[in-house]
């Protein structure tokens, strides 16, 4: 058999080969933890991009404030990967928090700041937030009137009434967050 003549120590077919065995020397918990921290940072940046409706083609600025020297080294060594995976124009390691006007993302060992100016057109963002506030206020008003209606409270199953109250709490929290965001842009 030609195969056996060329590679005499190899099996002629995978069906007859031994199952691969894990080489424990390749297991590196420290490296795995570091990569998880980088992945967490990328997820956080992408989440903000999605929330702010930043198109994938738009490059953003990323500033990382590490909590310690280990985190500083990690993010310094992975700047290129972070830049590529998060759609950043630049990734900069900083030593103090930037002035207001940046969205912060807290991850293990660092706080990431994304300057708002690099994320959105401020006029469009103000308009979007104002529209969202109006929509949330309408939803809150609708649920308030439903919960104030004695007929609804008397006839509706308790689970439905509770679901409406939970919706009201969620909308109120979203409204507060959106109003705070709009106020922060001023």
PDB file of C-alpha atoms in Angstrom:
ATOM      1  CA  UNK A   1       0.000   0.000   0.000  1.00  0.00           C
ATOM      2  CA  UNK A   2       1.521   3.330  -1.097  1.00  0.00           C
ATOM      3  CA  UNK A   3       0.078   5.264   1.879  1.00  0.00           C
ATOM      4  CA  UNK A   4       1.669   2.907   4.412  1.00  0.00           C
ATOM      5  CA  UNK A   5       4.973   3.066   2.555  1.00  0.00           C
ATOM      6  CA  UNK A   6       5.051   6.881   2.766  1.00  0.00           C
ATOM      7  CA  UNK A   7       3.722   7.162   6.334  1.00  0.00           C
ATOM      8  CA  UNK A   8       4.355   3.792   7.968  1.00  0.00           C
ATOM      9  CA  UNK A   9       3.410   4.950  11.478  1.00  0.00           C
ATOM     10  CA  UNK A  10       0.001   6.309  10.391  1.00  0.00           C
ATOM     11  CA  UNK A  11      -3.226   4.362  10.108  1.00  0.00           C
ATOM     12  CA  UNK A  12      -4.498   3.874   6.546  1.00  0.00           C
ATOM     13  CA  UNK A  13      -7.939   5.235   7.401  1.00  0.00           C
ATOM     14  CA  UNK A  14      -9.516   7.450  10.018  1.00  0.00           C
ATOM     15  CA  UNK A  15     -11.851   4.606  10.923  1.00  0.00           C
ATOM     16  CA  UNK A  16      -8.906   2.650  12.290  1.00  0.00           C
ATOM     17  CA  UNK A  17      -7.173   5.627  13.936  1.00  0.00           C
ATOM     18  CA  UNK A  18      -7.130   6.228  17.662  1.00  0.00           C
ATOM     19  CA  UNK A  19      -9.404   8.943  18.984  1.00  0.00           C
ATOM     20  CA  UNK A  20      -7.402  12.146  19.617  1.00  0.00           C
ATOM     21  CA  UNK A  21      -6.331  12.652  23.217  1.00  0.00           C
ATOM     22  CA  UNK A  22      -6.350  16.051  24.894  1.00  0.00           C
ATOM     23  CA  UNK A  23      -2.879  17.430  25.529  1.00  0.00           C
ATOM     24  CA  UNK A  24      -3.074  19.061  28.975  1.00  0.00           C
ATOM     25  CA  UNK A  25      -0.101  21.280  28.149  1.00  0.00           C
ATOM     26  CA  UNK A  26      -2.357  23.282  25.808  1.00  0.00           C
ATOM     27  CA  UNK A  27      -4.860  24.134  28.566  1.00  0.00           C
ATOM     28  CA  UNK A  28      -4.262  27.687  29.801  1.00  0.00           C
ATOM     29  CA  UNK A  29      -6.935  29.012  32.197  1.00  0.00           C
ATOM     30  CA  UNK A  30      -5.214  32.403  32.421  1.00  0.00           C
ATOM     31  CA  UNK A  31      -5.327  32.899  28.647  1.00  0.00           C
ATOM     32  CA  UNK A  32      -8.960  31.753  28.563  1.00  0.00           C
ATOM     33  CA  UNK A  33      -9.860  34.297  31.250  1.00  0.00           C
ATOM     34  CA  UNK A  34      -8.064  37.061  29.348  1.00  0.00           C
ATOM     35  CA  UNK A  35      -9.873  36.251  26.126  1.00  0.00           C
ATOM     36  CA  UNK A  36     -13.213  36.216  27.975  1.00  0.00           C
ATOM     37  CA  UNK A  37     -12.450  39.744  29.233  1.00  0.00           C
ATOM     38  CA  UNK A  38     -11.686  40.907  25.689  1.00  0.00           C
ATOM     39  CA  UNK A  39     -14.888  39.276  24.430  1.00  0.00           C
ATOM     40  CA  UNK A  40     -16.845  41.021  27.214  1.00  0.00           C
ATOM     41  CA  UNK A  41     -15.384  44.376  26.117  1.00  0.00           C
ATOM     42  CA  UNK A  42     -16.299  43.743  22.480  1.00  0.00           C
ATOM     43  CA  UNK A  43     -19.851  42.717  23.463  1.00  0.00           C
ATOM     44  CA  UNK A  44     -20.235  45.897  25.532  1.00  0.00           C
ATOM     45  CA  UNK A  45     -19.061  48.133  22.689  1.00  0.00           C
ATOM     46  CA  UNK A  46     -21.284  46.351  20.174  1.00  0.00           C
ATOM     47  CA  UNK A  47     -24.259  46.651  22.532  1.00  0.00           C
ATOM     48  CA  UNK A  48     -23.816  50.437  22.680  1.00  0.00           C
ATOM     49  CA  UNK A  49     -23.430  50.582  18.897  1.00  0.00           C
ATOM     50  CA  UNK A  50     -26.689  48.674  18.497  1.00  0.00           C
ATOM     51  CA  UNK A  51     -28.507  50.760  21.110  1.00  0.00           C
ATOM     52  CA  UNK A  52     -27.371  53.990  19.447  1.00  0.00           C
ATOM     53  CA  UNK A  53     -28.114  52.599  15.986  1.00  0.00           C
ATOM     54  CA  UNK A  54     -24.573  53.220  14.766  1.00  0.00           C
ATOM     55  CA  UNK A  55     -24.168  51.657  11.319  1.00  0.00           C
ATOM     56  CA  UNK A  56     -21.447  48.989  11.026  1.00  0.00           C
ATOM     57  CA  UNK A  57     -19.622  51.103   8.450  1.00  0.00           C
ATOM     58  CA  UNK A  58     -19.190  54.001  10.901  1.00  0.00           C
ATOM     59  CA  UNK A  59     -15.922  53.826  12.806  1.00  0.00           C
ATOM     60  CA  UNK A  60     -15.973  54.991  16.428  1.00  0.00           C
ATOM     61  CA  UNK A  61     -13.434  56.066  19.026  1.00  0.00           C
ATOM     62  CA  UNK A  62     -12.825  53.743  21.981  1.00  0.00           C
ATOM     63  CA  UNK A  63     -11.052  54.839  25.178  1.00  0.00           C
ATOM     64  CA  UNK A  64     -10.228  52.213  27.800  1.00  0.00           C
ATOM     65  CA  UNK A  65      -9.545  53.123  31.423  1.00  0.00           C
ATOM     66  CA  UNK A  66      -7.966  49.995  33.002  1.00  0.00           C
ATOM     67  CA  UNK A  67      -8.484  49.302  36.696  1.00  0.00           C
ATOM     68  CA  UNK A  68      -4.983  47.897  37.218  1.00  0.00           C
ATOM     69  CA  UNK A  69      -1.690  47.158  35.462  1.00  0.00           C
ATOM     70  CA  UNK A  70      -2.761  43.629  34.503  1.00  0.00           C
ATOM     71  CA  UNK A  71      -5.826  44.996  32.711  1.00  0.00           C
ATOM     72  CA  UNK A  72      -3.719  47.728  31.157  1.00  0.00           C
ATOM     73  CA  UNK A  73      -1.326  45.147  29.701  1.00  0.00           C
ATOM     74  CA  UNK A  74      -4.190  42.965  28.497  1.00  0.00           C
ATOM     75  CA  UNK A  75      -5.980  45.760  26.658  1.00  0.00           C
ATOM     76  CA  UNK A  76      -2.722  47.235  25.338  1.00  0.00           C
ATOM     77  CA  UNK A  77      -1.790  43.841  23.852  1.00  0.00           C
ATOM     78  CA  UNK A  78      -5.242  43.294  22.323  1.00  0.00           C
ATOM     79  CA  UNK A  79      -5.869  46.796  20.937  1.00  0.00           C
ATOM     80  CA  UNK A  80      -5.737  45.607  17.335  1.00  0.00           C
ATOM     81  CA  UNK A  81      -8.238  42.811  17.964  1.00  0.00           C
ATOM     82  CA  UNK A  82     -10.548  45.177  19.853  1.00  0.00           C
ATOM     83  CA  UNK A  83     -10.321  47.700  17.034  1.00  0.00           C
ATOM     84  CA  UNK A  84     -11.194  45.119  14.409  1.00  0.00           C
ATOM     85  CA  UNK A  85     -13.956  43.354  16.340  1.00  0.00           C
ATOM     86  CA  UNK A  86     -15.703  46.496  17.622  1.00  0.00           C
ATOM     87  CA  UNK A  87     -15.538  48.587  14.450  1.00  0.00           C
ATOM     88  CA  UNK A  88     -13.341  51.225  16.042  1.00  0.00           C
ATOM     89  CA  UNK A  89     -11.375  53.912  14.270  1.00  0.00           C
ATOM     90  CA  UNK A  90      -9.009  53.941  17.241  1.00  0.00           C
ATOM     91  CA  UNK A  91      -8.530  52.219  20.581  1.00  0.00           C
ATOM     92  CA  UNK A  92      -6.703  54.236  23.204  1.00  0.00           C
ATOM     93  CA  UNK A  93      -5.665  53.242  26.705  1.00  0.00           C
ATOM     94  CA  UNK A  94      -6.245  56.233  29.009  1.00  0.00           C
ATOM     95  CA  UNK A  95      -5.209  57.009  32.579  1.00  0.00           C
ATOM     96  CA  UNK A  96      -8.224  59.055  33.717  1.00  0.00           C
ATOM     97  CA  UNK A  97     -11.889  59.314  32.812  1.00  0.00           C
ATOM     98  CA  UNK A  98     -12.608  61.650  29.923  1.00  0.00           C
ATOM     99  CA  UNK A  99     -14.857  64.682  30.411  1.00  0.00           C
ATOM    100  CA  UNK A 100     -18.614  64.214  30.068  1.00  0.00           C
ATOM    101  CA  UNK A 101     -20.077  63.466  26.700  1.00  0.00           C
ATOM    102  CA  UNK A 102     -19.062  59.812  26.580  1.00  0.00           C
ATOM    103  CA  UNK A 103     -21.012  56.633  27.157  1.00  0.00           C
ATOM    104  CA  UNK A 104     -19.329  54.292  29.608  1.00  0.00           C
ATOM    105  CA  UNK A 105     -19.333  50.518  29.536  1.00  0.00           C
ATOM    106  CA  UNK A 106     -18.074  48.749  32.651  1.00  0.00           C
ATOM    107  CA  UNK A 107     -16.336  45.429  32.031  1.00  0.00           C
ATOM    108  CA  UNK A 108     -14.076  43.208  34.131  1.00  0.00           C
ATOM    109  CA  UNK A 109     -10.997  45.233  34.993  1.00  0.00           C
ATOM    110  CA  UNK A 110     -11.809  48.349  32.985  1.00  0.00           C
ATOM    111  CA  UNK A 111     -14.265  51.042  32.035  1.00  0.00           C
ATOM    112  CA  UNK A 112     -14.672  51.711  28.343  1.00  0.00           C
ATOM    113  CA  UNK A 113     -15.648  55.183  27.195  1.00  0.00           C
ATOM    114  CA  UNK A 114     -17.217  55.820  23.818  1.00  0.00           C
ATOM    115  CA  UNK A 115     -17.328  59.549  23.003  1.00  0.00           C
ATOM    116  CA  UNK A 116     -20.872  60.390  21.987  1.00  0.00           C
ATOM    117  CA  UNK A 117     -19.656  62.595  19.144  1.00  0.00           C
ATOM    118  CA  UNK A 118     -18.101  59.557  17.441  1.00  0.00           C
ATOM    119  CA  UNK A 119     -21.278  57.520  17.882  1.00  0.00           C
ATOM    120  CA  UNK A 120     -24.100  59.725  16.718  1.00  0.00           C
ATOM    121  CA  UNK A 121     -25.131  62.902  15.038  1.00  0.00           C
ATOM    122  CA  UNK A 122     -26.243  64.809  18.140  1.00  0.00           C
ATOM    123  CA  UNK A 123     -29.241  66.468  16.437  1.00  0.00           C
ATOM    124  CA  UNK A 124     -30.535  63.152  15.109  1.00  0.00           C
ATOM    125  CA  UNK A 125     -29.968  61.531  18.495  1.00  0.00           C
ATOM    126  CA  UNK A 126     -31.863  64.303  20.317  1.00  0.00           C
ATOM    127  CA  UNK A 127     -34.756  63.891  17.889  1.00  0.00           C
ATOM    128  CA  UNK A 128     -34.715  60.108  18.319  1.00  0.00           C
ATOM    129  CA  UNK A 129     -34.658  60.375  22.124  1.00  0.00           C
ATOM    130  CA  UNK A 130     -37.466  62.960  22.120  1.00  0.00           C
ATOM    131  CA  UNK A 131     -39.569  60.695  19.915  1.00  0.00           C
ATOM    132  CA  UNK A 132     -38.850  57.736  22.201  1.00  0.00           C
ATOM    133  CA  UNK A 133     -39.814  59.784  25.285  1.00  0.00           C
ATOM    134  CA  UNK A 134     -43.110  60.770  23.669  1.00  0.00           C
ATOM    135  CA  UNK A 135     -43.850  57.134  22.797  1.00  0.00           C
ATOM    136  CA  UNK A 136     -43.013  55.965  26.335  1.00  0.00           C
ATOM    137  CA  UNK A 137     -45.205  58.697  27.859  1.00  0.00           C
ATOM    138  CA  UNK A 138     -48.105  57.563  25.650  1.00  0.00           C
ATOM    139  CA  UNK A 139     -47.646  53.942  26.760  1.00  0.00           C
ATOM    140  CA  UNK A 140     -47.495  54.962  30.420  1.00  0.00           C
ATOM    141  CA  UNK A 141     -50.633  57.079  30.004  1.00  0.00           C
ATOM    142  CA  UNK A 142     -52.461  54.185  28.297  1.00  0.00           C
ATOM    143  CA  UNK A 143     -51.555  51.736  31.070  1.00  0.00           C
ATOM    144  CA  UNK A 144     -52.361  54.299  33.796  1.00  0.00           C
ATOM    145  CA  UNK A 145     -55.848  54.807  32.379  1.00  0.00           C
ATOM    146  CA  UNK A 146     -56.344  51.059  32.085  1.00  0.00           C
ATOM    147  CA  UNK A 147     -55.299  50.510  35.710  1.00  0.00           C
ATOM    148  CA  UNK A 148     -57.493  53.416  36.867  1.00  0.00           C
ATOM    149  CA  UNK A 149     -60.537  51.826  35.209  1.00  0.00           C
ATOM    150  CA  UNK A 150     -62.538  50.037  37.922  1.00  0.00           C
ATOM    151  CA  UNK A 151     -64.236  47.869  35.295  1.00  0.00           C
ATOM    152  CA  UNK A 152     -60.901  46.565  34.057  1.00  0.00           C
ATOM    153  CA  UNK A 153     -59.667  45.859  37.583  1.00  0.00           C
ATOM    154  CA  UNK A 154     -62.916  44.039  38.478  1.00  0.00           C
ATOM    155  CA  UNK A 155     -63.120  41.881  35.338  1.00  0.00           C
ATOM    156  CA  UNK A 156     -59.469  41.239  34.430  1.00  0.00           C
ATOM    157  CA  UNK A 157     -57.680  38.209  35.837  1.00  0.00           C
ATOM    158  CA  UNK A 158     -55.174  39.125  38.576  1.00  0.00           C
ATOM    159  CA  UNK A 159     -52.277  37.867  36.420  1.00  0.00           C
ATOM    160  CA  UNK A 160     -53.207  40.335  33.653  1.00  0.00           C
ATOM    161  CA  UNK A 161     -53.464  43.228  36.118  1.00  0.00           C
ATOM    162  CA  UNK A 162     -50.053  42.310  37.535  1.00  0.00           C
ATOM    163  CA  UNK A 163     -48.593  42.075  34.007  1.00  0.00           C
ATOM    164  CA  UNK A 164     -49.884  45.582  33.249  1.00  0.00           C
ATOM    165  CA  UNK A 165     -48.326  46.905  36.483  1.00  0.00           C
ATOM    166  CA  UNK A 166     -44.989  45.315  35.533  1.00  0.00           C
ATOM    167  CA  UNK A 167     -45.216  46.904  32.068  1.00  0.00           C
ATOM    168  CA  UNK A 168     -45.864  50.247  33.730  1.00  0.00           C
ATOM    169  CA  UNK A 169     -42.758  49.857  35.926  1.00  0.00           C
ATOM    170  CA  UNK A 170     -40.629  48.862  32.925  1.00  0.00           C
ATOM    171  CA  UNK A 171     -41.853  51.791  30.832  1.00  0.00           C
ATOM    172  CA  UNK A 172     -41.261  54.189  33.738  1.00  0.00           C
ATOM    173  CA  UNK A 173     -37.674  52.929  34.124  1.00  0.00           C
ATOM    174  CA  UNK A 174     -37.084  53.242  30.380  1.00  0.00           C
ATOM    175  CA  UNK A 175     -38.511  56.762  30.437  1.00  0.00           C
ATOM    176  CA  UNK A 176     -36.217  57.819  33.285  1.00  0.00           C
ATOM    177  CA  UNK A 177     -33.186  56.369  31.485  1.00  0.00           C
ATOM    178  CA  UNK A 178     -34.093  58.055  28.193  1.00  0.00           C
ATOM    179  CA  UNK A 179     -34.753  61.418  29.858  1.00  0.00           C
ATOM    180  CA  UNK A 180     -31.423  61.211  31.661  1.00  0.00           C
ATOM    181  CA  UNK A 181     -29.701  60.408  28.373  1.00  0.00           C
ATOM    182  CA  UNK A 182     -31.349  63.368  26.660  1.00  0.00           C
ATOM    183  CA  UNK A 183     -30.428  65.678  29.540  1.00  0.00           C
ATOM    184  CA  UNK A 184     -26.815  64.459  29.331  1.00  0.00           C
ATOM    185  CA  UNK A 185     -26.627  65.590  25.721  1.00  0.00           C
ATOM    186  CA  UNK A 186     -27.439  69.206  26.572  1.00  0.00           C
TER     187      UNK A 186
END
